[in-house]
Amino acid sequence: MTQTVPAHVAIIMDGNGRWAKKRHLAHTAGHRAGAQALKKLAPAVEKLGVKYLTVYAFSTENWKRPQEEVSALMKLIHEYIQQYIDDTKKNDMRIFIIGDKSRLEPELRRKIAELEATTETKPGLQVNIALNYGGRDEITRAARNLAKKTARGEIVPEDITETFFANQLDTGSMPYPDLLIKTGGEMRLSNFLLWKLAYTEIYVLDKFWPDFTINDMRKAIDWFNGRERRFGGR
Ligand code: IPE
Ligand code: IPE
Ligand code: MG
């Protein structure tokens, strides 16, 4: 049977904390192992033929965590953004950050802008990293933008169709995610991509994120191929 490779895969990379706890390590060690797992996975996912990979790295609610964990995570994110900048010559991935960047440190924002600009024209896998991202926040920001455009007379309310609205969201006109993978075993969306996941197939596995490998991705894609997607039809 020929396999269909989903064009857009989204991942809730959950379970770093439990991974670390199991090993009697600090949370931060789990986050570090998680960041490494993503770095290793992305080129392999590209080889499978996936076009878009959207991963949840830090939510709008994660600021509620202890200050040491938040600052360690921000430091780690900064370090990895720098690594991705240093590696741009070695790979052909396009990297894009989704979420509300305005709350991030100016220096991190500058690095993000540099990474996005240097990879913008790359022909390979598009990796969207969700940073200070919340599904409700994304919809709220899109609504606010549309209200501003309407107030300025740039659009009229009738211009706001479903497609028009979708294009205002952080992933713009990219195809909707076909497959959502969540590690760590918990059956909830944790405020990820709420609008665009409406008809996405959801695959939850018990493994913690740092242990997720390309083999697990293959299994998820096999499972995806067995699904009958009806989109509300018969
Ligand atoms: C996911 O791992 C990464 C982030 C939320 C930044 P967690 O830190 O949530 O891991 P668990 O769920 O506590 O195991
Ligand atoms: C979701 O995981 C956010 C990320 C993976 C970045 P959380 O661990 O924050 O979600 P909840 O609190 O378990 O729903
Ligand atoms: Mg978690």
Short mmCIF file of N, CA and C in Angstrom, two decimals, residues 14-116:
data_model
loop_
_atom_site.label_atom_id
_atom_site.label_comp_id
_atom_site.label_asym_id
_atom_site.label_seq_id
_atom_site.Cartn_x
_atom_site.Cartn_y
_atom_site.Cartn_z
N ASP A 14 5.74 17.23 24.90
CA ASP A 14 5.49 17.25 26.34
C ASP A 14 6.22 16.09 27.04
N GLY A 15 6.52 16.30 28.32
CA GLY A 15 7.10 15.23 29.14
C GLY A 15 8.57 15.41 29.48
N ASN A 16 9.12 16.60 29.20
CA ASN A 16 10.54 16.82 29.55
C ASN A 16 10.76 16.70 31.06
N GLY A 17 9.81 17.25 31.81
CA GLY A 17 9.93 17.25 33.27
C GLY A 17 9.91 15.83 33.82
N ARG A 18 8.94 15.02 33.34
CA ARG A 18 8.84 13.64 33.82
C ARG A 18 10.03 12.81 33.38
N TRP A 19 10.54 13.09 32.19
CA TRP A 19 11.74 12.39 31.70
C TRP A 19 12.89 12.63 32.67
N ALA A 20 13.06 13.89 33.09
CA ALA A 20 14.15 14.24 34.00
C ALA A 20 13.92 13.62 35.38
N LYS A 21 12.66 13.68 35.83
CA LYS A 21 12.34 13.18 37.17
C LYS A 21 12.67 11.69 37.28
N LYS A 22 12.31 10.96 36.23
CA LYS A 22 12.57 9.53 36.20
C LYS A 22 14.06 9.23 36.37
N ARG A 23 14.88 10.16 35.91
CA ARG A 23 16.34 9.98 35.99
C ARG A 23 16.96 10.73 37.17
N HIS A 24 16.13 11.24 38.05
CA HIS A 24 16.58 12.04 39.20
C HIS A 24 17.42 13.22 38.75
N LEU A 25 17.01 13.85 37.67
CA LEU A 25 17.72 15.02 37.17
C LEU A 25 16.83 16.26 37.34
N ALA A 26 17.43 17.43 37.20
CA ALA A 26 16.65 18.67 37.28
C ALA A 26 15.81 18.83 36.01
N HIS A 27 14.69 19.58 36.11
CA HIS A 27 13.84 19.86 34.94
C HIS A 27 14.63 20.31 33.72
N THR A 28 15.58 21.20 34.03
CA THR A 28 16.37 21.79 32.96
C THR A 28 17.08 20.75 32.11
N ALA A 29 17.53 19.68 32.76
CA ALA A 29 18.20 18.60 32.01
C ALA A 29 17.20 17.98 31.03
N GLY A 30 15.95 17.88 31.44
CA GLY A 30 14.91 17.36 30.56
C GLY A 30 14.67 18.28 29.38
N HIS A 31 14.65 19.59 29.65
CA HIS A 31 14.43 20.55 28.56
C HIS A 31 15.60 20.52 27.57
N ARG A 32 16.80 20.36 28.12
CA ARG A 32 17.99 20.30 27.25
C ARG A 32 17.91 19.05 26.35
N ALA A 33 17.56 17.92 26.95
CA ALA A 33 17.44 16.68 26.17
C ALA A 33 16.31 16.82 25.14
N GLY A 34 15.26 17.56 25.51
CA GLY A 34 14.14 17.78 24.59
C GLY A 34 14.55 18.63 23.40
N ALA A 35 15.32 19.67 23.65
CA ALA A 35 15.78 20.55 22.57
C ALA A 35 16.68 19.76 21.61
N GLN A 36 17.51 18.89 22.19
CA GLN A 36 18.39 18.06 21.38
C GLN A 36 17.59 17.08 20.52
N ALA A 37 16.52 16.54 21.12
CA ALA A 37 15.68 15.58 20.38
C ALA A 37 15.07 16.24 19.14
N LEU A 38 14.65 17.49 19.29
CA LEU A 38 14.06 18.20 18.14
C LEU A 38 15.11 18.45 17.06
N LYS A 39 16.30 18.84 17.50
CA LYS A 39 17.36 19.16 16.55
C LYS A 39 17.72 17.94 15.71
N LYS A 40 17.69 16.79 16.35
CA LYS A 40 18.02 15.54 15.67
C LYS A 40 16.86 15.10 14.76
N LEU A 41 15.65 15.33 15.24
CA LEU A 41 14.48 14.84 14.52
C LEU A 41 14.20 15.61 13.21
N ALA A 42 14.35 16.93 13.26
CA ALA A 42 13.91 17.75 12.13
C ALA A 42 14.48 17.32 10.77
N PRO A 43 15.80 17.11 10.63
CA PRO A 43 16.31 16.70 9.32
C PRO A 43 15.77 15.33 8.86
N ALA A 44 15.51 14.44 9.83
CA ALA A 44 14.97 13.13 9.49
C ALA A 44 13.52 13.25 9.03
N VAL A 45 12.79 14.15 9.64
CA VAL A 45 11.40 14.40 9.24
C VAL A 45 11.37 14.97 7.82
N GLU A 46 12.33 15.84 7.55
CA GLU A 46 12.44 16.43 6.22
C GLU A 46 12.63 15.33 5.17
N LYS A 47 13.49 14.36 5.49
CA LYS A 47 13.76 13.26 4.56
C LYS A 47 12.52 12.43 4.28
N LEU A 48 11.61 12.35 5.26
CA LEU A 48 10.38 11.58 5.04
C LEU A 48 9.45 12.27 4.03
N GLY A 49 9.67 13.55 3.82
CA GLY A 49 8.85 14.26 2.84
C GLY A 49 7.80 15.19 3.45
N VAL A 50 7.85 15.35 4.77
CA VAL A 50 6.95 16.30 5.43
C VAL A 50 7.37 17.72 5.00
N LYS A 51 6.40 18.60 4.77
CA LYS A 51 6.74 19.95 4.31
C LYS A 51 6.74 20.99 5.44
N TYR A 52 5.86 20.78 6.43
CA TYR A 52 5.75 21.73 7.55
C TYR A 52 5.75 20.96 8.86
N LEU A 53 6.54 21.44 9.80
CA LEU A 53 6.59 20.83 11.14
C LEU A 53 6.40 21.98 12.14
N THR A 54 5.31 21.91 12.91
CA THR A 54 5.04 22.98 13.87
C THR A 54 5.13 22.42 15.28
N VAL A 55 6.07 22.92 16.06
CA VAL A 55 6.32 22.33 17.37
C VAL A 55 6.09 23.34 18.49
N TYR A 56 5.55 22.81 19.59
CA TYR A 56 5.21 23.65 20.74
C TYR A 56 6.39 23.65 21.71
N ALA A 57 7.06 24.79 21.83
CA ALA A 57 8.25 24.85 22.69
C ALA A 57 7.99 25.57 24.02
N PHE A 58 7.12 26.60 23.97
CA PHE A 58 6.85 27.37 25.21
C PHE A 58 5.49 28.04 25.06
N SER A 59 4.61 27.77 26.02
CA SER A 59 3.24 28.29 25.89
C SER A 59 3.08 29.62 26.63
N THR A 60 2.00 30.32 26.31
CA THR A 60 1.70 31.59 27.00
C THR A 60 1.45 31.32 28.48
N GLU A 61 1.14 30.09 28.84
CA GLU A 61 0.88 29.74 30.24
C GLU A 61 2.15 29.25 30.96
N ASN A 62 3.19 28.94 30.21
CA ASN A 62 4.41 28.41 30.84
C ASN A 62 5.16 29.45 31.69
N TRP A 63 4.81 30.74 31.54
CA TRP A 63 5.42 31.77 32.39
C TRP A 63 5.05 31.56 33.86
N LYS A 64 3.99 30.79 34.10
CA LYS A 64 3.55 30.54 35.48
C LYS A 64 4.49 29.60 36.23
N ARG A 65 5.41 28.99 35.55
CA ARG A 65 6.33 28.04 36.20
C ARG A 65 7.33 28.79 37.09
N PRO A 66 8.04 28.05 37.97
CA PRO A 66 9.02 28.73 38.82
C PRO A 66 10.00 29.54 37.97
N GLN A 67 10.38 30.69 38.53
CA GLN A 67 11.23 31.61 37.79
C GLN A 67 12.53 30.98 37.28
N GLU A 68 13.12 30.08 38.11
CA GLU A 68 14.39 29.44 37.68
C GLU A 68 14.16 28.60 36.44
N GLU A 69 13.01 27.91 36.40
CA GLU A 69 12.74 27.06 35.23
C GLU A 69 12.52 27.92 33.99
N VAL A 70 11.74 29.01 34.15
CA VAL A 70 11.47 29.89 33.00
C VAL A 70 12.77 30.48 32.49
N SER A 71 13.62 30.98 33.39
CA SER A 71 14.84 31.60 32.87
C SER A 71 15.79 30.58 32.27
N ALA A 72 15.82 29.37 32.84
CA ALA A 72 16.66 28.32 32.24
C ALA A 72 16.14 27.96 30.85
N LEU A 73 14.82 27.90 30.72
CA LEU A 73 14.23 27.58 29.41
C LEU A 73 14.53 28.66 28.38
N MET A 74 14.42 29.93 28.79
CA MET A 74 14.68 31.03 27.87
C MET A 74 16.15 31.03 27.43
N LYS A 75 17.03 30.69 28.38
CA LYS A 75 18.45 30.63 28.07
C LYS A 75 18.72 29.52 27.05
N LEU A 76 18.06 28.39 27.27
CA LEU A 76 18.21 27.24 26.39
C LEU A 76 17.68 27.56 24.98
N ILE A 77 16.54 28.23 24.94
CA ILE A 77 15.94 28.60 23.66
C ILE A 77 16.89 29.52 22.89
N HIS A 78 17.45 30.48 23.63
CA HIS A 78 18.41 31.42 23.05
C HIS A 78 19.60 30.66 22.45
N GLU A 79 20.12 29.73 23.23
CA GLU A 79 21.28 28.94 22.82
C GLU A 79 20.95 28.14 21.54
N TYR A 80 19.79 27.54 21.51
CA TYR A 80 19.42 26.73 20.34
C TYR A 80 19.13 27.59 19.11
N ILE A 81 18.54 28.78 19.31
CA ILE A 81 18.32 29.68 18.18
C ILE A 81 19.68 30.02 17.57
N GLN A 82 20.66 30.30 18.45
CA GLN A 82 22.02 30.60 17.97
C GLN A 82 22.60 29.40 17.21
N GLN A 83 22.40 28.21 17.75
CA GLN A 83 22.90 27.00 17.05
C GLN A 83 22.25 26.86 15.68
N TYR A 84 20.96 27.11 15.60
CA TYR A 84 20.28 27.01 14.31
C TYR A 84 20.82 28.07 13.33
N ILE A 85 21.15 29.26 13.87
CA ILE A 85 21.75 30.29 13.00
C ILE A 85 23.11 29.79 12.49
N ASP A 86 23.92 29.25 13.41
CA ASP A 86 25.26 28.77 13.03
C ASP A 86 25.18 27.63 12.02
N ASP A 87 24.09 26.87 12.07
CA ASP A 87 23.97 25.69 11.20
C ASP A 87 23.27 25.97 9.87
N THR A 88 22.85 27.21 9.63
CA THR A 88 22.04 27.45 8.43
C THR A 88 22.73 27.02 7.13
N LYS A 89 24.06 27.11 7.13
CA LYS A 89 24.76 26.73 5.90
C LYS A 89 24.70 25.22 5.66
N LYS A 90 24.57 24.48 6.78
CA LYS A 90 24.59 23.02 6.69
C LYS A 90 23.26 22.39 6.29
N ASN A 91 22.18 23.13 6.45
CA ASN A 91 20.89 22.51 6.08
C ASN A 91 19.98 23.48 5.33
N ASP A 92 18.91 22.93 4.78
CA ASP A 92 18.07 23.78 3.94
C ASP A 92 16.67 23.98 4.53
N MET A 93 16.60 23.98 5.87
CA MET A 93 15.31 24.19 6.53
C MET A 93 15.01 25.67 6.72
N ARG A 94 13.73 25.98 6.62
CA ARG A 94 13.26 27.35 6.86
C ARG A 94 12.73 27.36 8.29
N ILE A 95 13.17 28.28 9.09
CA ILE A 95 12.70 28.29 10.49
C ILE A 95 11.95 29.58 10.79
N PHE A 96 10.82 29.40 11.40
CA PHE A 96 9.89 30.49 11.63
C PHE A 96 9.38 30.37 13.07
N ILE A 97 9.28 31.48 13.75
CA ILE A 97 8.78 31.43 15.15
C ILE A 97 7.34 31.92 15.16
N ILE A 98 6.45 31.14 15.76
CA ILE A 98 5.07 31.59 15.91
C ILE A 98 4.80 31.88 17.39
N GLY A 99 3.78 32.69 17.63
CA GLY A 99 3.46 33.10 18.99
C GLY A 99 3.64 34.60 19.12
N ASP A 100 3.46 35.08 20.34
CA ASP A 100 3.58 36.52 20.58
C ASP A 100 5.01 36.84 20.99
N LYS A 101 5.77 37.37 20.03
CA LYS A 101 7.19 37.62 20.30
C LYS A 101 7.41 38.85 21.17
N SER A 102 6.37 39.68 21.32
CA SER A 102 6.57 40.96 22.01
C SER A 102 6.97 40.77 23.47
N ARG A 103 6.65 39.62 24.07
CA ARG A 103 7.02 39.42 25.48
C ARG A 103 8.43 38.84 25.65
N LEU A 104 9.08 38.51 24.55
CA LEU A 104 10.42 37.92 24.65
C LEU A 104 11.46 39.02 24.81
N GLU A 105 12.59 38.67 25.39
CA GLU A 105 13.70 39.62 25.56
C GLU A 105 14.13 40.19 24.22
N PRO A 106 14.47 41.50 24.17
CA PRO A 106 14.88 42.11 22.89
C PRO A 106 16.01 41.36 22.20
N GLU A 107 16.99 40.87 22.99
CA GLU A 107 18.13 40.18 22.37
C GLU A 107 17.67 38.88 21.70
N LEU A 108 16.76 38.18 22.35
CA LEU A 108 16.23 36.95 21.77
C LEU A 108 15.42 37.27 20.51
N ARG A 109 14.68 38.37 20.56
CA ARG A 109 13.90 38.78 19.37
C ARG A 109 14.81 39.10 18.20
N ARG A 110 15.94 39.73 18.50
CA ARG A 110 16.91 40.04 17.43
C ARG A 110 17.45 38.75 16.81
N LYS A 111 17.76 37.79 17.64
CA LYS A 111 18.27 36.50 17.15
C LYS A 111 17.22 35.79 16.30
N ILE A 112 15.98 35.85 16.75
CA ILE A 112 14.89 35.22 16.01
C ILE A 112 14.75 35.86 14.63
N ALA A 113 14.82 37.19 14.62
CA ALA A 113 14.70 37.92 13.34
C ALA A 113 15.84 37.50 12.41
N GLU A 114 17.03 37.34 12.98
CA GLU A 114 18.20 36.95 12.18
C GLU A 114 18.00 35.53 11.62
N LEU A 115 17.54 34.63 12.48
CA LEU A 115 17.33 33.24 12.04
C LEU A 115 16.25 33.17 10.94
N GLU A 116 15.18 33.89 11.16
CA GLU A 116 14.10 33.88 10.16
C GLU A 116 14.57 34.46 8.83
#
